[in-house]
Each structure stands twice: as structure tokens, then as C-alpha cells.
Short mmCIF file of C-alpha atoms in Angstrom, two decimals:
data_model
loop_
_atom_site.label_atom_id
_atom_site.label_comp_id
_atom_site.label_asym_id
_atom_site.label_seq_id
_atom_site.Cartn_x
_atom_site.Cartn_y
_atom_site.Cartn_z
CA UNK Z 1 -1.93 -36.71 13.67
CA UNK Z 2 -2.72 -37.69 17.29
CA UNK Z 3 -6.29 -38.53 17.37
CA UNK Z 4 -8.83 -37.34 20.04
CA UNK Z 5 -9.67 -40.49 21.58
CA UNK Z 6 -6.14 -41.26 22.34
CA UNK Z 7 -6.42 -38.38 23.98
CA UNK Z 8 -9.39 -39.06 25.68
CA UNK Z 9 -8.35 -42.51 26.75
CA UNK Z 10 -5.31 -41.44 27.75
CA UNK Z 11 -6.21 -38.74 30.21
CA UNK Z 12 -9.13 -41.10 31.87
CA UNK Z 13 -6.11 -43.78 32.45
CA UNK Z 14 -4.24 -41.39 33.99
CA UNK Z 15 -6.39 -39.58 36.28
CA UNK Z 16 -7.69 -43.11 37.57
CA UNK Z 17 -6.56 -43.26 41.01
CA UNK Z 18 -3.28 -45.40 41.76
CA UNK Z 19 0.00 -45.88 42.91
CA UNK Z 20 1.41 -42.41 41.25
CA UNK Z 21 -1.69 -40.75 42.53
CA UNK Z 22 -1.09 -41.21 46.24
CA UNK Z 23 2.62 -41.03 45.67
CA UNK Z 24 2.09 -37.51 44.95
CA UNK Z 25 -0.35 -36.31 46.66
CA UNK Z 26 1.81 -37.66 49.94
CA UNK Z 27 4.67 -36.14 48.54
CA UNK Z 28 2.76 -32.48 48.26
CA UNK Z 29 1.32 -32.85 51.72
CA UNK Z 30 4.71 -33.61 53.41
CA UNK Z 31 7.21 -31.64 50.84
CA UNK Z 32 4.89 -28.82 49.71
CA UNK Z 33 4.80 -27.90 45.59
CA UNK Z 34 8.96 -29.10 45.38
CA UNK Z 35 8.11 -32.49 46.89
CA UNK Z 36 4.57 -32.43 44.22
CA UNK Z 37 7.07 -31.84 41.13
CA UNK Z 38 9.27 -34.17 41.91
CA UNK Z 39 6.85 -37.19 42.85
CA UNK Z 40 5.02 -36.51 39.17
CA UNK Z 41 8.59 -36.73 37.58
CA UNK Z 42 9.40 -39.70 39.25
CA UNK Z 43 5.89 -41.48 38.63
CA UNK Z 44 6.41 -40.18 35.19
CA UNK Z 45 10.16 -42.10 34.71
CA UNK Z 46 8.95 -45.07 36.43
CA UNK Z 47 6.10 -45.39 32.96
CA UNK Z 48 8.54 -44.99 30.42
CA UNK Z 49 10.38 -48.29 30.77
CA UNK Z 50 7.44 -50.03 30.58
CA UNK Z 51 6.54 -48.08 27.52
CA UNK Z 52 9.48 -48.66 25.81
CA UNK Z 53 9.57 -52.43 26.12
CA UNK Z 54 6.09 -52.86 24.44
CA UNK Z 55 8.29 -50.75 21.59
CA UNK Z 56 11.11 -52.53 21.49
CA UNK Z 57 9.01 -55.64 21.70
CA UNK Z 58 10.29 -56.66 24.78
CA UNK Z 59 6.78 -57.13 26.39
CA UNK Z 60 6.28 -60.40 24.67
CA UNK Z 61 8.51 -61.76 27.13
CA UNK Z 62 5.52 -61.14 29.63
CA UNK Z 63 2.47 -63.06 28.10
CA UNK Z 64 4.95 -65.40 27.13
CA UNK Z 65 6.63 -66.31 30.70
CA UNK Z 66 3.87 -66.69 33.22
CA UNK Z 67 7.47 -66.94 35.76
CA UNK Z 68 8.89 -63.72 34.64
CA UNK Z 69 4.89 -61.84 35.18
CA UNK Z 70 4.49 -63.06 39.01
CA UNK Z 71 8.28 -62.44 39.62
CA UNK Z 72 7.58 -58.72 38.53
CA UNK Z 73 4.41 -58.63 40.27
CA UNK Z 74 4.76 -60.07 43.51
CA UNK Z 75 8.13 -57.75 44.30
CA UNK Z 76 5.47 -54.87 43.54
CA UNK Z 77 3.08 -56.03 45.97
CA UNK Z 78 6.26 -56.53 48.68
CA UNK Z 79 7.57 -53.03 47.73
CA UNK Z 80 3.74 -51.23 48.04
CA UNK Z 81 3.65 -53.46 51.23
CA UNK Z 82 7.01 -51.88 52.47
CA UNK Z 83 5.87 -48.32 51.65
CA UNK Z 84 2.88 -49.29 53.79
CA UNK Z 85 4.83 -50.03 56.53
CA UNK Z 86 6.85 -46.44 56.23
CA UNK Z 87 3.94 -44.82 56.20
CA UNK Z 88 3.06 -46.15 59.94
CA UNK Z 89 6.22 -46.13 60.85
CA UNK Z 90 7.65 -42.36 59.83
CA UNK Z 91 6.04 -40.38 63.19
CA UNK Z 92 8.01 -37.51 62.17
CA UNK Z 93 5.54 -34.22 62.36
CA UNK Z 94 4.29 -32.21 59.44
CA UNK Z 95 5.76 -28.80 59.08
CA UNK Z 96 5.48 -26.04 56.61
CA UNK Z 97 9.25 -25.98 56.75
CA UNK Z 98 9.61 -29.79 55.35
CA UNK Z 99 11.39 -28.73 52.45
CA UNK Z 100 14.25 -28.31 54.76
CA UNK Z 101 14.30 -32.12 55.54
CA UNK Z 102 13.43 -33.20 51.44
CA UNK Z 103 15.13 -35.77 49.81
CA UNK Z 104 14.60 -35.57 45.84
CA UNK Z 105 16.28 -38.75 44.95
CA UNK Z 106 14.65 -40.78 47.72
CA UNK Z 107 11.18 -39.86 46.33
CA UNK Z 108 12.11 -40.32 42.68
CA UNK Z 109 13.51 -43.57 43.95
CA UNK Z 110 10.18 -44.16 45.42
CA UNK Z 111 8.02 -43.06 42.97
CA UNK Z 112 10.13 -44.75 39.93
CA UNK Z 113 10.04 -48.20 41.86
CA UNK Z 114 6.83 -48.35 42.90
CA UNK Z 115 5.48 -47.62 38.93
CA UNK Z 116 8.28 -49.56 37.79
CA UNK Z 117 7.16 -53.23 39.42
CA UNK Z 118 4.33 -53.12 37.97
CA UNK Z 119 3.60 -55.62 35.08
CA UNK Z 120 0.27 -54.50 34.17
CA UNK Z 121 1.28 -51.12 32.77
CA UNK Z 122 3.61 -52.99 30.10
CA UNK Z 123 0.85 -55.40 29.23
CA UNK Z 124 -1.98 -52.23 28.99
CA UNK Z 125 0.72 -50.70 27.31
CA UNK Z 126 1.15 -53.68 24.77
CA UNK Z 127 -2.88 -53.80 24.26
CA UNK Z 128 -3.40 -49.84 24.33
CA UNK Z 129 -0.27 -48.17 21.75
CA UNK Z 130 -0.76 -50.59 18.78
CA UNK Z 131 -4.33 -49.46 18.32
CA UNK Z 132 -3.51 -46.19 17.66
CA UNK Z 133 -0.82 -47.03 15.11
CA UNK Z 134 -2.47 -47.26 11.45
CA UNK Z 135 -1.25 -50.65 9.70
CA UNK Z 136 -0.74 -48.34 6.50
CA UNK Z 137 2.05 -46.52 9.02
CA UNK Z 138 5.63 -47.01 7.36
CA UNK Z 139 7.51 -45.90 10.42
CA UNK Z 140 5.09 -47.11 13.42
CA UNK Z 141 8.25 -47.69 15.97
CA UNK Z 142 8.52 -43.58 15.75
CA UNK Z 143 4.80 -43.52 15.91
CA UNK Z 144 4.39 -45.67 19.09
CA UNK Z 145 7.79 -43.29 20.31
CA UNK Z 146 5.51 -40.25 19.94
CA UNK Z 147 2.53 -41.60 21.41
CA UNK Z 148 4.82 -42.62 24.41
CA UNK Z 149 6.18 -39.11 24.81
CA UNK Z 150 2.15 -37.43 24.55
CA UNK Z 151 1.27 -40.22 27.35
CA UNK Z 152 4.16 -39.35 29.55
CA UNK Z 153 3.48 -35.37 29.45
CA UNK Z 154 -0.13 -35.91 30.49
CA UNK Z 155 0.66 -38.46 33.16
CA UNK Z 156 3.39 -35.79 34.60
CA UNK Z 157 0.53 -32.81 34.46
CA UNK Z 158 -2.08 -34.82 35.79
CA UNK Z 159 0.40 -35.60 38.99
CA UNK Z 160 1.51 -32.49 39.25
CA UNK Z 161 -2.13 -31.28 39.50
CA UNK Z 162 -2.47 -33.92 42.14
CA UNK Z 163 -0.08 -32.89 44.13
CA UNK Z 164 -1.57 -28.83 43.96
CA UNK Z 165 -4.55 -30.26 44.85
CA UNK Z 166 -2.83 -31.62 48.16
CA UNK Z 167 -0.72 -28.83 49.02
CA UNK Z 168 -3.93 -26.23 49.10
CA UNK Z 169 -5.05 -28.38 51.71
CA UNK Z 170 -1.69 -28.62 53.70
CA UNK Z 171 -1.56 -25.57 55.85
CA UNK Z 172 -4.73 -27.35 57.33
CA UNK Z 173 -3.26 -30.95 57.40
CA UNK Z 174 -0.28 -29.07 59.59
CA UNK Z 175 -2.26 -27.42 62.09
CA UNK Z 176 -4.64 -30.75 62.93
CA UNK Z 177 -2.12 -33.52 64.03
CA UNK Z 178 -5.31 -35.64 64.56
CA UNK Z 179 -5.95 -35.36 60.65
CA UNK Z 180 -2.12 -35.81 60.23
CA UNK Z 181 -2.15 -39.22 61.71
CA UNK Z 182 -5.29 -40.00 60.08
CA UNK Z 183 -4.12 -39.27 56.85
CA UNK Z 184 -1.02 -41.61 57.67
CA UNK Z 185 -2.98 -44.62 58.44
CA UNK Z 186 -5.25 -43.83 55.49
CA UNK Z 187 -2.43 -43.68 53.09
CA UNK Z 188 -1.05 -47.09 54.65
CA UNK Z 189 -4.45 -49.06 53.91
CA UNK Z 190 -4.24 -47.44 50.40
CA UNK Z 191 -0.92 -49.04 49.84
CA UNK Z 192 -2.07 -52.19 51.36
CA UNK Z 193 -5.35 -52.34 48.86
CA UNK Z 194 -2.95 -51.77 46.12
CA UNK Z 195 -0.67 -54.40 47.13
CA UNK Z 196 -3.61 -56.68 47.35
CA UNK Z 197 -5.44 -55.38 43.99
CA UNK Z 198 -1.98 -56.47 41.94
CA UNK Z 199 -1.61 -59.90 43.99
CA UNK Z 200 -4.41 -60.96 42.62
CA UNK Z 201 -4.72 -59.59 38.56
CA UNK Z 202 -4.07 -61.85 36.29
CA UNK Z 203 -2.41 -61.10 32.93
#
């Protein structure tokens, strides 16, 4: 039985803004709904590893190796650097034909890498999943397995809703290239302050 708070917690985690957040919601202002699905599936594949290495026990190597966090981390921060960069750089304009131009592996490359160099997930992962798994549990590995699965279907929904929420607004994103360019250098600082926001955590 999954209980409430899990739930709870798990949907307030999720809905926190953050990397996957404006992933998406860039991916349904430029791509439309398609681009939105896509982004949320990608953000949602680039969780998983990290959950399954706090269930396989692998995120022990983490706390342990104080080498092995920073290496992790500080290719994040160059990668969420480098998407900065592409955000500034791509000058291409916004259509409501973009799907034409969409490239579904490139953003689930995107969205996969940017989740997946991220070292903090595995360690919230480590502190959040074993507190929800009763020590009376005779099979928690399948426990922590189903917990995993309930976590990844609400972070895909909530990202999919993002990236709704940004294609309502697209029609007027298209016809203000001011708001456009805006928008890009907006989404470039974001990047930036998450790139600076995982340079300095700790674990």
C-alpha cells in the first residue's frame, strides 16, 4: 500500500522548478505538444538511473567517494552551462510549423543528460525511498522498484503538464519576436543559475 505522504512528497519534489521543468516547457514552446511529450519522457529516463542505483545499492559509491560526487557534478554544471550557451546561440525563429524541423532523439538526448549528471537526485533518492520501505518488508528491493515506477509516472505527468502549460501560450510567443528573444535570454540565465546552484551543493 502506497501511502499518502509519499504521494504528497513526491508530487511537491516534482513540481519544484528545475532542470526538467524548463527542459520542457522550452521544448513545448519551440516543438508544440510532440516536442512537450517527448521532453517529459526524456526528463523522466534521465531519473530512473539514478533511482535504480540507490536500489541496487550503487549510491553508496557517492557519499563514499567525495572524487566520484564532484566528477558527476561539475560535468552537470559544464553540460547546463553548454545548454546555456545554445540557448543564445540558436537564432533560428519560432514557427507554428516547428514540428517540421523536430528532432526527438536530440531532445531526449538533452533532457536524459541534463537529469542524468546530476548527483543530488541519487543521494535524495538514497535519503527519500528507504523511508517509505517498512523494516518488517520481506521483499523491500521490489518495494523500492514500485515506489520508483509511482515516482517516475508523476514526474512524466507533471512535465507533460508543463509543457501544456507552455504551448497555450505559444501562438503568442510566435507572433512577438521581442518576447521570443526574451524568453531565450531568460531561459539562458535559468540554465546558468542552475549550473551555479549545483556548483556549489554539497553532498
Amino acid at each position: 500500500m502506497v501511502s499518502l505522504d509519499f504521494l504528497a512528497i513526491s508530487l511537491l519534489v516534482v513540481i519544484s522548478p528545475g532542470t526538467g521543468t524548463l527542459i520542457t516547457l522550452t521544448a513545448g514552446l519551440q516543438y508544440g505538444m510532440r516536442g512537450a511529450w517527448v521532453a517529459a519522457a526524456g526528463c523522466t529516463l534521465g531519473v530512473l538511473p539514478h533511482m535504480l542505483a540507490v536500489v541496487t545499492g550503487l549510491a553508496a559509491l557517492y557519499q563514499a567517494s567525495a572524487l566520484v560526487f564532484d566528477g558527476v557534478k561539475f560535468a552537470g554544471v559544464g553540460y547546463l552551462l553548454f545548454m546555456s550557451w545554445q540557448a543564445l546561440r540558436d537564432k533560428t525563429p519560432l514557427t507554428l510549423d516547428a514540428d517540421s524541423e523536430f528532432s526527438g532523439k536530440m531532445l531526449v538526448y538533452h533532457a536524459v543528460t541534463a537529469n542524468l549528471l546530476n548527483p543530488k537526485l541519487t543521494v535524495f533518492f538514497l535519503a527519500f525511498l528507504p523511508q517509505f520501505v517498512s523494516e518488517h518488508d520481506r521483499q523491500p528491493v521490489r518495494t523500492m522498484l514500485l515506489l520508483s515506477a509511482i515516482f517516475a509516472g508523476i514526474t512524466f505527468w507533471v512535465f507533460v503538464g508543463y509543457g501544456a502549460m507552455a504551448v497555450r501560450f505559444r501562438r503568442h510567443v510566435v507572433m512577438n519576436p521581442r518576447v521570443f528573444t526574451a524568453i531565450r535570454w531568460l531561459v539562458a540565465a535559468a540554465f546558468t543559475g542552475l549550473a551555479v546552484k549545483l556548483a556549489v551543493m554539497t553532498r
